[in-house]
Amino acid sequence: MNQKSGHRIVVLSGPSGSGKTTLVRRLIECAPVRLIKSVSATTRPPRPGEIHGDDYWFLSPEEFRQRLSEDKFIEHAEVFASGFLYGTLWSELDRAWEQAGWAFLEIDVQGALKVVQQYPDAVTIFVRTPSSQEFERRLRARGTESEEVIQRRLATAATELQLADRYKYVVVNDQLETAVSEICAILKAEEMARNA
Ligand code: 5GP
């Protein structure tokens, strides 16, 4: 497949608590281009309600390592120093490209940088909250994490924010629908540039 028709990748990153999950759902509903969400593999156990093959491919550490040794991942990383591995499978990109869509990756900063090394044309979008105070407020409002996890996520977010300028676009998720419109406009422009 050539660059023009085939290798469309959009990577979205941002700290948890930046409203990424809702944003991703809305974008899949209403983006002006065909977005095919890449389902990552992870060794993290499923949370209640999460479905294998839909939210993630939930793998044992052995299964994950096996796929690593077979070069099945475009990138992988240990996220949040949690001990859990996450990775994007080449098969997920192929699935998107076979449908003439954009492979839509919602992955962390380490993963995003690795994808860009291989696909410099990837559209990278960093989603951030208006301020670090607001980010902390949202994280605490979810009420799902222990203080230790919150502190770790705040530290990760601060480090990630320093890397935001490595992304092609930075979108502030203050009002959800404004952020959705901004990203839709970015995708439309990128699609047009590729079709030109
Ligand atoms: P969670 O465990 O809350 O679902 O996700 C934790 C973090 O893992 C999120 O920040 C998400 O961006 C990141 N993540 C999810 N899938 C991947 C992946 O395939 N590769 C990388 N590098 N990070 C991922």
Coordinates of N, CA and C and ligand atoms in Angstrom, one line a residue:
M1 N 0.8 -1.2 0.0 CA 0.0 0.0 0.0 C 0.9 1.2 0.0
N2 N 0.5 2.3 -0.8 CA 1.4 3.4 -0.7 C 0.9 4.4 0.4
Q3 N 1.7 5.4 0.6 CA 1.4 6.4 1.7 C 0.0 7.0 1.5
K4 N -0.2 7.3 0.2 CA -1.4 8.1 -0.1 C -2.7 7.3 0.3
S5 N -2.8 6.1 -0.2 CA -4.0 5.4 0.1 C -4.0 4.6 1.4
G6 N -2.8 4.2 1.8 CA -2.8 3.2 2.9 C -2.5 3.6 4.3
H7 N -1.4 4.3 4.5 CA -0.9 4.3 5.9 C -1.4 5.5 6.7
R8 N -2.7 5.6 6.9 CA -3.2 6.7 7.6 C -3.3 6.3 9.1
I9 N -2.6 7.1 9.9 CA -2.6 6.8 11.4 C -2.9 8.1 12.1
V10 N -3.8 8.0 13.1 CA -3.9 9.2 14.0 C -3.7 8.7 15.4
V11 N -2.8 9.4 16.1 CA -2.5 9.0 17.5 C -3.0 10.0 18.4
L12 N -3.7 9.6 19.4 CA -4.2 10.5 20.4 C -3.6 10.2 21.8
S13 N -3.0 11.1 22.5 CA -2.5 10.9 23.8 C -2.9 12.0 24.7
G14 N -2.8 11.7 26.0 CA -3.1 12.8 27.0 C -3.3 12.0 28.3
P15 N -3.1 12.8 29.4 CA -3.1 12.1 30.7 C -4.5 11.6 31.0
S16 N -4.6 10.5 31.7 CA -6.0 10.0 32.1 C -6.5 11.1 33.0
G17 N -7.8 11.4 32.8 CA -8.4 12.5 33.5 C -8.4 13.7 32.6
S18 N -7.9 13.6 31.4 CA -8.0 14.7 30.4 C -9.3 14.6 29.6
G19 N -10.1 13.5 29.9 CA -11.4 13.4 29.2 C -11.2 12.6 27.9
K20 N -10.1 11.9 27.8 CA -9.8 11.2 26.6 C -10.8 10.1 26.2
T21 N -11.3 9.4 27.1 CA -12.2 8.2 26.8 C -13.5 8.7 26.1
T22 N -14.1 9.8 26.7 CA -15.3 10.3 26.2 C -15.0 10.9 24.8
L23 N -13.9 11.6 24.7 CA -13.5 12.3 23.5 C -13.4 11.2 22.3
V24 N -12.7 10.1 22.7 CA -12.5 9.1 21.7 C -13.9 8.5 21.2
R25 N -14.8 8.3 22.1 CA -16.1 7.8 21.8 C -16.8 8.8 20.9
R26 N -16.8 10.0 21.2 CA -17.5 11.1 20.4 C -16.9 11.1 19.0
L27 N -15.5 11.1 18.9 CA -14.9 11.2 17.6 C -15.3 10.0 16.7
I28 N -15.3 8.8 17.3 CA -15.7 7.7 16.5 C -17.1 7.8 15.9
E29 N -18.0 8.5 16.7 CA -19.4 8.7 16.3 C -19.4 9.7 15.1
C30 N -18.6 10.8 15.3 CA -18.9 11.9 14.4 C -17.8 12.5 13.6
A31 N -16.6 11.8 13.5 CA -15.5 12.3 12.7 C -15.9 12.3 11.3
P32 N -15.3 13.3 10.5 CA -15.6 13.4 9.1 C -14.8 12.4 8.2
V33 N -14.0 11.6 8.9 CA -13.2 10.6 8.2 C -13.5 9.2 8.9
R34 N -13.1 8.2 8.2 CA -13.4 6.8 8.8 C -12.3 6.5 9.8
L35 N -12.7 6.5 11.1 CA -11.7 6.1 12.1 C -11.9 4.7 12.6
I36 N -10.9 3.9 12.5 CA -11.0 2.6 13.0 C -10.1 2.4 14.3
K37 N -10.8 2.3 15.4 CA -10.1 2.3 16.7 C -9.2 1.0 16.8
S38 N -7.9 1.2 17.0 CA -7.0 0.1 17.3 C -7.3 -0.4 18.7
V39 N -7.5 -1.7 18.8 CA -7.7 -2.4 20.1 C -6.3 -2.8 20.6
S40 N -5.8 -2.2 21.6 CA -4.5 -2.5 22.2 C -4.5 -3.8 22.9
A41 N -3.3 -4.4 23.0 CA -3.1 -5.5 23.9 C -2.6 -5.1 25.2
T42 N -3.0 -5.7 26.3 CA -2.4 -5.3 27.6 C -2.4 -6.5 28.6
T43 N -1.5 -6.4 29.5 CA -1.4 -7.4 30.6 C -2.2 -7.0 31.8
R44 N -2.8 -5.8 31.7 CA -3.6 -5.3 32.9 C -4.9 -6.2 32.9
P45 N -5.4 -6.5 34.1 CA -6.6 -7.3 34.1 C -7.8 -6.4 33.7
P46 N -8.9 -7.0 33.2 CA -10.0 -6.2 32.8 C -10.7 -5.5 34.0
R47 N -11.2 -4.3 33.7 CA -12.0 -3.7 34.7 C -13.5 -4.2 34.5
P48 N -14.3 -4.0 35.5 CA -15.7 -4.5 35.3 C -16.3 -3.9 34.1
G49 N -16.9 -4.7 33.3 CA -17.6 -4.2 32.1 C -16.7 -4.2 30.8
E50 N -15.4 -4.3 31.0 CA -14.5 -4.3 29.8 C -14.6 -5.6 29.1
I51 N -14.5 -5.6 27.8 CA -14.7 -6.8 26.9 C -13.4 -7.1 26.2
H52 N -13.0 -8.3 26.2 CA -11.9 -8.8 25.4 C -12.1 -8.6 23.9
G53 N -11.2 -7.9 23.3 CA -11.3 -7.8 21.8 C -12.1 -6.5 21.5
D54 N -12.6 -5.8 22.5 CA -13.4 -4.6 22.3 C -12.6 -3.4 22.9
D55 N -12.5 -3.5 24.3 CA -11.7 -2.5 25.0 C -10.2 -2.8 24.8
Y56 N -9.8 -4.0 25.0 CA -8.4 -4.4 24.9 C -8.4 -5.9 24.5
W57 N -7.3 -6.3 24.0 CA -6.9 -7.8 24.0 C -6.2 -8.0 25.3
F58 N -6.9 -8.7 26.2 CA -6.3 -8.9 27.6 C -5.5 -10.2 27.5
L59 N -4.2 -10.0 27.7 CA -3.2 -11.1 27.5 C -2.5 -11.4 28.8
S60 N -2.1 -12.6 29.0 CA -1.2 -12.9 30.2 C 0.2 -12.4 29.8
P61 N 1.0 -12.2 30.8 CA 2.4 -11.7 30.5 C 3.1 -12.7 29.5
E62 N 2.8 -14.0 29.6 CA 3.5 -15.0 28.7 C 3.0 -14.8 27.3
E63 N 1.7 -14.6 27.2 CA 1.1 -14.4 25.8 C 1.6 -13.1 25.2
F64 N 1.8 -12.1 26.0 CA 2.3 -10.8 25.5 C 3.7 -11.0 25.1
R65 N 4.5 -11.6 25.9 CA 6.0 -11.8 25.6 C 6.1 -12.6 24.3
Q66 N 5.2 -13.6 24.2 CA 5.2 -14.5 23.0 C 5.0 -13.6 21.7
R67 N 4.0 -12.7 21.8 CA 3.8 -11.9 20.6 C 4.9 -10.9 20.4
L68 N 5.5 -10.5 21.5 CA 6.7 -9.6 21.3 C 7.8 -10.3 20.5
S69 N 8.0 -11.5 20.9 CA 9.1 -12.3 20.3 C 8.8 -12.6 18.8
E70 N 7.5 -12.5 18.5 CA 7.1 -12.8 17.1 C 7.0 -11.5 16.3
D71 N 7.4 -10.3 16.9 CA 7.4 -9.0 16.3 C 6.0 -8.6 15.9
K72 N 5.0 -8.9 16.7 CA 3.6 -8.6 16.4 C 3.2 -7.2 16.7
F73 N 4.1 -6.5 17.4 CA 3.8 -5.1 17.9 C 4.5 -4.0 17.1
I74 N 3.8 -3.0 16.8 CA 4.5 -1.8 16.2 C 5.2 -1.0 17.3
E75 N 4.6 -1.0 18.5 CA 5.1 -0.4 19.7 C 4.6 -1.1 20.9
H76 N 5.3 -1.0 22.0 CA 4.8 -1.4 23.3 C 5.5 -0.6 24.4
A77 N 4.8 -0.6 25.5 CA 5.4 0.2 26.6 C 4.8 -0.3 28.0
E78 N 5.6 -0.1 29.0 CA 5.1 -0.3 30.3 C 4.5 1.1 30.8
V79 N 3.2 1.1 31.1 CA 2.6 2.4 31.3 C 2.4 2.6 32.8
F80 N 2.7 3.9 33.2 CA 2.5 4.3 34.6 C 3.4 3.6 35.6
A81 N 4.5 3.0 35.1 CA 5.3 2.2 36.0 C 4.5 1.2 36.8
S82 N 3.4 0.8 36.2 CA 2.4 -0.1 36.9 C 2.8 -1.5 36.9
G83 N 3.8 -1.8 36.0 CA 4.1 -3.2 35.8 C 3.3 -3.8 34.7
F84 N 2.3 -3.1 34.2 CA 1.5 -3.7 33.1 C 2.0 -3.2 31.8
L85 N 2.0 -4.1 30.8 CA 2.4 -3.8 29.5 C 1.2 -3.5 28.6
Y86 N 1.5 -2.6 27.7 CA 0.4 -2.2 26.7 C 1.1 -2.2 25.3
G87 N 0.4 -2.6 24.3 CA 1.1 -2.5 23.0 C 0.1 -2.5 21.8
T88 N 0.5 -1.9 20.7 CA -0.3 -1.8 19.5 C 0.1 -2.9 18.5
L89 N -0.8 -3.7 18.2 CA -0.5 -4.9 17.2 C -0.5 -4.4 15.8
W90 N 0.4 -4.9 15.0 CA 0.4 -4.5 13.6 C -1.0 -4.9 12.9
S91 N -1.5 -6.0 13.4 CA -2.8 -6.5 12.9 C -3.9 -5.5 13.0
E92 N -3.8 -4.7 14.0 CA -4.9 -3.6 14.2 C -4.7 -2.5 13.2
L93 N -3.5 -2.2 12.8 CA -3.3 -1.2 11.7 C -3.7 -1.8 10.4
D94 N -3.4 -3.0 10.2 CA -3.8 -3.7 8.9 C -5.3 -3.7 8.8
R95 N -6.0 -4.0 9.9 CA -7.5 -4.0 9.9 C -8.0 -2.7 9.5
A96 N -7.5 -1.6 10.0 CA -8.0 -0.2 9.6 C -7.7 0.1 8.1
W97 N -6.4 -0.2 7.7 CA -6.1 0.1 6.3 C -6.8 -0.7 5.3
E98 N -7.1 -2.0 5.7 CA -7.9 -2.8 4.8 C -9.3 -2.2 4.5
Q99 N -9.8 -1.5 5.6 CA -11.1 -0.9 5.4 C -11.0 0.6 4.9
A100 N -9.8 0.9 4.4 CA -9.5 2.2 3.8 C -9.8 3.3 4.9
G101 N -9.5 3.0 6.1 CA -9.7 3.9 7.2 C -8.4 4.4 7.8
W102 N -8.6 5.3 8.8 CA -7.5 5.8 9.6 C -7.4 4.9 10.8
A103 N -6.2 4.3 11.0 CA -6.0 3.6 12.3 C -5.9 4.6 13.4
F104 N -6.8 4.4 14.4 CA -6.9 5.4 15.4 C -6.4 4.8 16.7
L105 N -5.2 5.3 17.1 CA -4.5 4.8 18.3 C -4.6 5.7 19.5
E106 N -5.2 5.2 20.6 CA -5.2 6.0 21.8 C -4.2 5.4 22.8
I107 N -2.9 5.9 22.7 CA -1.8 5.3 23.4 C -1.0 6.4 24.2
D108 N -0.1 5.9 25.0 CA 0.7 6.9 25.8 C 1.8 7.6 25.0
V109 N 2.5 8.5 25.6 CA 3.5 9.3 24.9 C 4.6 8.4 24.4
Q110 N 5.1 7.5 25.2 CA 6.2 6.6 24.8 C 5.8 5.9 23.5
G111 N 4.6 5.4 23.5 CA 4.1 4.6 22.3 C 4.0 5.6 21.1
A112 N 3.5 6.8 21.3 CA 3.3 7.7 20.2 C 4.6 8.0 19.5
L113 N 5.6 8.3 20.3 CA 6.9 8.6 19.8 C 7.5 7.5 18.9
K114 N 7.2 6.2 19.4 CA 7.7 5.1 18.6 C 7.0 4.9 17.3
V115 N 5.7 5.2 17.3 CA 4.9 5.2 16.1 C 5.4 6.2 15.1
V116 N 5.7 7.4 15.6 CA 6.1 8.5 14.7 C 7.5 8.2 14.1
Q117 N 8.3 7.5 14.8 CA 9.7 7.1 14.3 C 9.5 6.3 13.0
Q118 N 8.4 5.4 13.0 CA 8.2 4.5 11.9 C 7.3 5.1 10.8
Y119 N 6.4 6.0 11.3 CA 5.4 6.7 10.3 C 5.5 8.2 10.6
P120 N 6.5 8.9 10.1 CA 6.6 10.3 10.4 C 5.4 11.1 10.0
D121 N 4.6 10.5 9.1 CA 3.4 11.2 8.6 C 2.2 11.0 9.5
A122 N 2.3 10.2 10.6 CA 1.2 10.0 11.5 C 0.7 11.3 12.1
V123 N -0.6 11.5 12.2 CA -1.2 12.7 12.8 C -1.2 12.5 14.3
T124 N -0.5 13.3 15.0 CA -0.4 13.1 16.5 C -1.1 14.3 17.2
I125 N -2.0 13.9 18.1 CA -2.8 14.9 18.8 C -2.6 14.7 20.3
F126 N -2.2 15.7 21.0 CA -2.1 15.6 22.5 C -3.3 16.4 23.1
V127 N -4.0 15.7 23.9 CA -5.1 16.3 24.6 C -4.8 16.7 26.0
R128 N -5.0 17.9 26.4 CA -4.6 18.3 27.7 C -5.8 19.0 28.4
T129 N -5.8 19.0 29.7 CA -6.8 19.8 30.4 C -6.3 21.2 30.5
P130 N -7.3 22.2 30.8 CA -6.9 23.6 30.8 C -5.8 23.9 31.8
S131 N -5.7 23.2 33.0 CA -4.7 23.5 33.9 C -4.4 22.2 34.7
S132 N -3.2 22.2 35.4 CA -2.9 21.0 36.2 C -3.9 20.9 37.4
Q133 N -4.4 22.0 37.9 CA -5.3 21.9 39.0 C -6.6 21.3 38.6
E134 N -7.1 21.6 37.3 CA -8.3 21.1 36.8 C -8.1 19.6 36.5
F135 N -6.9 19.2 36.1 CA -6.6 17.8 35.8 C -6.7 17.0 37.1
E136 N -6.1 17.5 38.2 CA -6.1 16.9 39.5 C -7.6 16.7 40.0
R137 N -8.3 17.8 39.8 CA -9.7 17.8 40.2 C -10.5 16.7 39.5
R138 N -10.3 16.6 38.2 CA -11.0 15.5 37.4 C -10.6 14.1 37.8
L139 N -9.3 14.0 38.0 CA -8.8 12.7 38.4 C -9.4 12.2 39.8
R140 N -9.5 13.2 40.7 CA -10.1 12.9 42.0 C -11.6 12.7 41.9
A141 N -12.2 13.4 41.0 CA -13.7 13.3 40.9 C -14.1 12.0 40.4
R142 N -13.3 11.3 39.7 CA -13.6 9.9 39.2 C -13.8 9.0 40.4
G143 N -13.0 9.2 41.5 CA -13.1 8.4 42.7 C -12.7 7.0 42.5
T144 N -12.0 6.6 41.5 CA -11.8 5.2 41.2 C -10.3 4.8 41.7
E145 N -9.5 5.8 41.9 CA -8.1 5.4 42.1 C -7.6 5.7 43.6
S146 N -6.7 5.0 44.0 CA -6.1 5.2 45.4 C -5.2 6.5 45.3
E147 N -4.9 7.0 46.5 CA -4.0 8.2 46.5 C -2.7 7.9 45.8
E148 N -2.2 6.7 46.1 CA -0.9 6.4 45.5 C -0.9 6.4 43.9
V149 N -2.0 5.9 43.4 CA -2.2 5.8 41.9 C -2.4 7.3 41.4
I150 N -3.1 8.1 42.2 CA -3.4 9.5 41.7 C -2.0 10.2 41.7
Q151 N -1.2 10.0 42.7 CA 0.1 10.7 42.7 C 1.0 10.3 41.6
R152 N 0.9 9.0 41.2 CA 1.7 8.5 40.1 C 1.2 9.1 38.8
R153 N -0.1 9.1 38.7 CA -0.7 9.7 37.4 C -0.4 11.2 37.3
L154 N -0.4 11.9 38.4 CA 0.0 13.3 38.4 C 1.4 13.5 37.9
A155 N 2.3 12.6 38.4 CA 3.7 12.7 38.1 C 3.9 12.4 36.6
T156 N 3.2 11.3 36.1 CA 3.3 10.9 34.7 C 2.8 12.1 33.8
A157 N 1.6 12.7 34.3 CA 1.0 13.7 33.5 C 2.0 14.9 33.3
A158 N 2.7 15.2 34.4 CA 3.6 16.4 34.3 C 4.7 16.1 33.3
T159 N 5.2 14.8 33.4 CA 6.3 14.5 32.4 C 5.7 14.5 31.0
E160 N 4.5 13.9 30.8 CA 3.9 13.9 29.5 C 3.7 15.3 28.9
L161 N 3.3 16.2 29.8 CA 3.0 17.5 29.3 C 4.2 18.2 28.7
Q162 N 5.4 17.8 29.3 CA 6.6 18.4 28.8 C 6.9 17.9 27.4
L163 N 6.3 16.7 27.0 CA 6.5 16.1 25.7 C 5.5 16.5 24.7
A164 N 4.5 17.3 25.2 CA 3.4 17.7 24.3 C 3.8 18.4 23.0
D165 N 4.9 19.1 23.1 CA 5.4 19.8 21.9 C 6.0 18.9 20.8
R166 N 6.1 17.6 21.1 CA 6.5 16.6 20.1 C 5.4 16.2 19.3
Y167 N 4.2 16.6 19.6 CA 3.0 16.3 18.9 C 2.7 17.3 17.8
K168 N 2.0 16.9 16.8 CA 1.7 17.9 15.7 C 0.6 18.9 16.2
Y169 N -0.3 18.4 17.0 CA -1.4 19.2 17.5 C -1.6 19.1 19.0
V170 N -1.9 20.1 19.6 CA -2.3 20.1 21.1 C -3.7 20.7 21.2
V171 N -4.6 19.9 21.7 CA -6.0 20.3 21.9 C -6.3 20.4 23.3
V172 N -6.8 21.5 23.8 CA -7.3 21.7 25.2 C -8.7 21.2 25.3
N173 N -8.9 20.2 26.2 CA -10.2 19.6 26.4 C -10.9 20.3 27.6
D174 N -11.4 21.5 27.3 CA -12.1 22.3 28.3 C -13.6 22.0 28.1
Q175 N -14.1 22.3 27.0 CA -15.5 21.9 26.6 C -15.4 20.8 25.6
L176 N -16.0 19.7 26.0 CA -15.9 18.5 25.1 C -16.2 18.7 23.7
E177 N -17.4 19.4 23.4 CA -17.8 19.5 22.0 C -16.9 20.4 21.2
T178 N -16.3 21.4 21.9 CA -15.3 22.3 21.2 C -14.1 21.4 20.8
A179 N -13.6 20.6 21.8 CA -12.4 19.8 21.5 C -12.8 18.8 20.3
V180 N -14.0 18.2 20.3 CA -14.4 17.3 19.3 C -14.4 18.0 17.9
S181 N -14.9 19.2 17.9 CA -15.0 20.0 16.6 C -13.5 20.3 16.1
E182 N -12.7 20.7 17.1 CA -11.3 21.0 16.7 C -10.6 19.8 16.1
I183 N -10.8 18.7 16.7 CA -10.1 17.4 16.2 C -10.7 17.0 14.8
C184 N -12.0 17.2 14.7 CA -12.7 16.9 13.4 C -12.1 17.8 12.3
A185 N -11.9 19.0 12.6 CA -11.3 19.9 11.6 C -9.9 19.5 11.2
I186 N -9.1 19.1 12.2 CA -7.8 18.6 12.0 C -7.8 17.4 11.0
L187 N -8.7 16.5 11.3 CA -8.8 15.3 10.6 C -9.2 15.5 9.1
K188 N -10.2 16.4 9.0 CA -10.6 16.8 7.7 C -9.5 17.4 6.8
A189 N -8.8 18.3 7.4 CA -7.7 18.9 6.7 C -6.6 17.9 6.4
E190 N -6.3 17.0 7.3 CA -5.2 16.0 7.0 C -5.7 15.1 5.9
E191 N -7.0 14.7 5.9 CA -7.5 13.8 4.9 C -7.4 14.5 3.5
M192 N -7.8 15.8 3.5 CA -7.8 16.6 2.2 C -6.3 16.7 1.7
A193 N -5.4 16.9 2.6 CA -4.0 17.0 2.2 C -3.5 15.7 1.6
R194 N -4.0 14.6 2.1 CA -3.6 13.3 1.5 C -4.3 13.0 0.2
N195 N -5.4 13.6 0.0 CA -6.1 13.3 -1.2 C -5.7 14.3 -2.3
A196 N -5.0 15.3 -1.9 CA -4.7 16.4 -2.9 C -3.8 15.8 -4.0
Ligands
5GP1 P1 -5.9 2.2 31.1 O1 -5.2 1.1 31.8 O2 -6.4 3.2 32.0 O3 -6.9 1.6 30.1 O4 -4.8 2.8 30.1 C1 -3.7 3.4 30.7 C2 -2.9 4.1 29.6 O5 -2.4 3.1 28.7 C3 -3.6 5.1 28.8 O6 -2.9 6.4 29.1 C4 -3.4 4.7 27.4 O7 -3.1 5.8 26.6 C5 -2.2 3.8 27.5 N1 -2.3 2.8 26.4 C6 -3.4 2.0 26.1 N2 -3.1 1.2 25.0 C7 -1.8 1.4 24.7 C8 -0.9 0.9 23.8 O8 -1.2 0.0 23.0 N3 0.4 1.3 23.8 C9 0.8 2.3 24.7 N4 2.1 2.7 24.6 N5 0.0 2.8 25.6 C10 -1.3 2.4 25.6

